[in-house]
């Protein structure tokens, strides 16, 4: 056996022993990241099989190789029970981590779909401006006693109700976000509002219509 063949044989033996599971020649070739040629893997396995280090089993045309289990030191009953207990503990931990992962992914998805404070503030400002415009238009029409059709009036009322609903919804979203931030914020609410540039309804001179 050449020096190169001996080195390849050592690599194959070490891998099969460490993994301790059945592999085909192609599996070992790929798992060693092609460090050992496929032909060299087969030669090494033939050599190890002849030595009794590896067992060969045939399944039809397919052959698999596994490390000779008799070469491992025997495990006593206590060690086996400890391993079984440890395996059960790890399985339980794995299930818990998988559950936590699912919950965290769900929370992340929800947070990703929730508008940022800046987006909510911008939308709220737009809605407030639109509501104010419609309220002014409604006031002008009322004061000037301009006759409008029932359909036009109903549309104005419907639009006003829709905008007010959006205003109330966006205002609630912004408030919830700010309240969540305040839970871990070291300063008063007024300081946070000033820092992020939040303008309240009172500061804007508008009042949310009553339902």
Coordinates of C-alpha atoms in Angstrom, one line a residue:
X1 CA 0.0 0.0 0.0
X2 CA 1.4 3.4 -1.0
X3 CA 1.7 6.3 1.4
X4 CA -1.2 8.1 -0.4
X5 CA -3.4 5.0 -0.1
X6 CA -2.6 4.6 3.5
X7 CA -3.5 8.3 4.2
X8 CA -6.8 7.8 2.3
X9 CA -7.6 4.7 4.3
X10 CA -7.0 6.5 7.6
X11 CA -9.4 9.3 6.5
X12 CA -12.1 6.9 5.5
X13 CA -11.7 4.8 8.7
X14 CA -11.8 7.9 10.9
X15 CA -15.0 9.2 9.2
X16 CA -16.8 5.9 9.3
X17 CA -15.9 5.4 13.0
X18 CA -16.9 8.9 14.0
X19 CA -20.3 8.9 12.2
X20 CA -21.0 5.2 13.1
X21 CA -23.8 4.8 10.6
X22 CA -24.2 3.0 7.3
X23 CA -22.9 4.7 4.2
X24 CA -22.5 3.8 0.6
X25 CA -19.2 4.5 -1.3
X26 CA -20.8 7.5 -2.9
X27 CA -22.1 8.9 0.4
X28 CA -18.6 8.7 1.9
X29 CA -17.0 10.3 -1.2
X30 CA -19.4 13.2 -1.1
X31 CA -19.4 13.6 2.7
X32 CA -15.6 13.9 2.6
X33 CA -16.0 16.7 0.2
X34 CA -14.2 14.7 -2.5
X35 CA -10.9 14.9 -0.6
X36 CA -10.5 11.2 -1.3
X37 CA -11.3 10.0 -4.8
X38 CA -14.3 7.6 -5.3
X39 CA -12.0 4.8 -6.4
X40 CA -9.7 5.4 -3.5
X41 CA -12.7 5.3 -1.1
X42 CA -13.7 1.9 -2.5
X43 CA -10.2 0.6 -2.1
X44 CA -10.0 1.9 1.5
X45 CA -13.3 0.3 2.4
X46 CA -12.2 -3.0 0.8
X47 CA -9.0 -2.9 2.9
X48 CA -10.9 -2.0 6.1
X49 CA -13.4 -4.7 5.4
X50 CA -10.6 -7.3 5.0
X51 CA -9.1 -6.2 8.3
X52 CA -12.4 -6.5 10.1
X53 CA -12.6 -2.8 10.9
X54 CA -15.6 -2.2 8.7
X55 CA -18.6 -4.5 8.0
X56 CA -20.0 -4.7 4.5
X57 CA -23.7 -5.4 3.8
X58 CA -25.4 -5.8 0.4
X59 CA -28.9 -4.7 -0.3
X60 CA -29.5 -5.8 -3.9
X61 CA -26.9 -4.1 -6.0
X62 CA -26.3 -1.5 -3.3
X63 CA -23.5 -2.0 -0.7
X64 CA -23.3 -0.2 2.5
X65 CA -20.5 0.0 5.0
X66 CA -20.6 0.5 8.8
X67 CA -17.9 0.5 11.5
X68 CA -17.6 -2.8 13.3
X69 CA -19.6 -2.4 16.4
X70 CA -17.6 -5.0 18.3
X71 CA -14.6 -2.6 18.3
X72 CA -16.4 -0.1 20.4
X73 CA -16.0 -0.4 24.2
X74 CA -19.0 -2.0 25.8
X75 CA -21.5 0.3 27.6
X76 CA -22.9 -0.8 30.9
X77 CA -26.6 -0.6 31.8
X78 CA -26.2 2.6 33.8
X79 CA -24.6 4.4 30.9
X80 CA -27.3 3.3 28.6
X81 CA -30.0 4.6 30.9
X82 CA -28.2 7.9 31.3
X83 CA -28.0 8.2 27.5
X84 CA -31.7 7.4 27.2
X85 CA -32.6 10.0 29.8
X86 CA -30.4 12.6 28.2
X87 CA -31.9 11.8 24.8
X88 CA -35.4 12.3 26.2
X89 CA -34.4 15.6 27.8
X90 CA -32.9 16.9 24.5
X91 CA -36.0 15.9 22.6
X92 CA -38.2 17.8 25.1
X93 CA -35.9 20.8 24.8
X94 CA -36.0 20.6 21.0
X95 CA -39.8 20.7 21.0
X96 CA -39.8 23.7 23.4
X97 CA -37.4 25.5 21.2
X98 CA -39.4 24.7 18.1
X99 CA -42.6 26.1 19.8
X100 CA -40.7 29.2 20.8
X101 CA -39.4 29.6 17.3
X102 CA -42.9 29.4 15.8
X103 CA -44.2 31.9 18.3
X104 CA -41.4 34.3 17.6
X105 CA -41.8 34.0 13.9
X106 CA -45.5 34.8 14.4
X107 CA -44.7 37.9 16.4
X108 CA -42.1 39.0 13.9
X109 CA -44.6 38.6 11.0
X110 CA -47.2 40.6 13.0
X111 CA -44.6 43.3 13.7
X112 CA -43.5 43.4 10.1
X113 CA -47.1 44.0 9.0
X114 CA -47.7 46.8 11.6
X115 CA -46.9 50.3 10.3
X116 CA -44.0 52.1 11.9
X117 CA -44.5 55.1 14.2
X118 CA -43.5 57.4 11.5
X119 CA -45.8 55.8 8.9
X120 CA -48.7 55.8 11.3
X121 CA -48.1 59.5 12.1
X122 CA -47.9 60.4 8.5
X123 CA -51.1 58.5 7.7
X124 CA -52.9 60.0 10.7
X125 CA -51.9 63.5 9.6
X126 CA -53.2 62.9 6.1
X127 CA -56.5 61.6 7.4
X128 CA -56.8 64.5 9.8
X129 CA -56.2 67.0 7.0
X130 CA -58.8 65.2 4.8
X131 CA -61.4 65.1 7.6
X132 CA -60.8 68.8 8.3
X133 CA -61.2 69.6 4.6
X134 CA -64.5 67.7 4.5
X135 CA -65.7 69.2 7.7
X136 CA -65.0 72.7 6.4
X137 CA -66.7 71.9 3.1
X138 CA -69.8 70.6 5.0
X139 CA -69.8 73.7 7.2
X140 CA -69.6 76.0 4.1
X141 CA -72.4 74.2 2.5
X142 CA -74.5 74.4 5.6
X143 CA -73.9 78.1 6.3
X144 CA -74.4 79.2 2.7
X145 CA -77.5 77.0 2.5
X146 CA -76.4 75.7 -0.9
X147 CA -79.0 73.2 -2.1
X148 CA -77.5 69.8 -2.8
X149 CA -79.1 66.6 -3.9
X150 CA -79.8 63.8 -1.4
X151 CA -77.2 61.6 -3.1
X152 CA -74.5 64.3 -2.8
X153 CA -75.4 64.9 0.9
X154 CA -75.4 61.2 1.6
X155 CA -72.0 60.8 -0.1
X156 CA -70.5 63.7 2.0
X157 CA -71.9 62.1 5.2
X158 CA -70.6 58.7 4.2
X159 CA -67.2 60.0 3.3
X160 CA -67.0 61.9 6.6
X161 CA -68.0 58.8 8.6
X162 CA -65.4 56.8 6.7
X163 CA -62.6 59.3 7.3
X164 CA -63.6 59.7 10.9
X165 CA -63.4 55.9 11.3
X166 CA -60.0 55.8 9.8
X167 CA -58.9 58.7 11.9
X168 CA -60.0 56.9 15.1
X169 CA -58.4 53.7 13.9
X170 CA -55.0 55.3 13.0
X171 CA -55.1 57.3 16.2
X172 CA -55.6 54.1 18.2
X173 CA -52.7 52.4 16.4
X174 CA -50.4 55.3 17.0
X175 CA -51.4 55.5 20.6
X176 CA -50.8 51.7 21.1
X177 CA -47.4 52.0 19.5
X178 CA -46.4 54.9 21.6
X179 CA -47.7 53.2 24.8
X180 CA -45.6 50.2 24.0
X181 CA -42.5 52.3 23.6
X182 CA -43.3 54.1 26.8
X183 CA -43.2 50.9 28.8
X184 CA -39.4 50.8 28.4
X185 CA -38.8 54.6 27.9
X186 CA -37.0 56.3 30.8
X187 CA -38.7 59.7 30.3
X188 CA -42.2 61.1 30.5
X189 CA -44.7 60.8 27.7
X190 CA -44.3 64.5 26.7
X191 CA -40.5 64.0 26.3
X192 CA -41.1 61.0 23.9
X193 CA -43.7 62.9 21.9
X194 CA -41.3 65.9 21.6
X195 CA -38.3 63.6 20.7
X196 CA -40.1 61.8 17.8
X197 CA -42.1 64.8 16.7
X198 CA -45.6 63.6 17.6
X199 CA -48.3 66.3 17.2
X200 CA -51.5 65.6 19.3
X201 CA -55.0 66.5 18.2
X202 CA -55.0 69.3 20.7
X203 CA -51.8 70.8 19.3
X204 CA -53.1 70.5 15.8
X205 CA -56.3 72.2 16.8
X206 CA -58.6 69.3 15.8
X207 CA -61.1 67.2 17.7
X208 CA -62.1 63.7 17.0
X209 CA -65.9 63.7 16.3
X210 CA -68.0 61.7 18.7
X211 CA -69.6 58.5 17.6

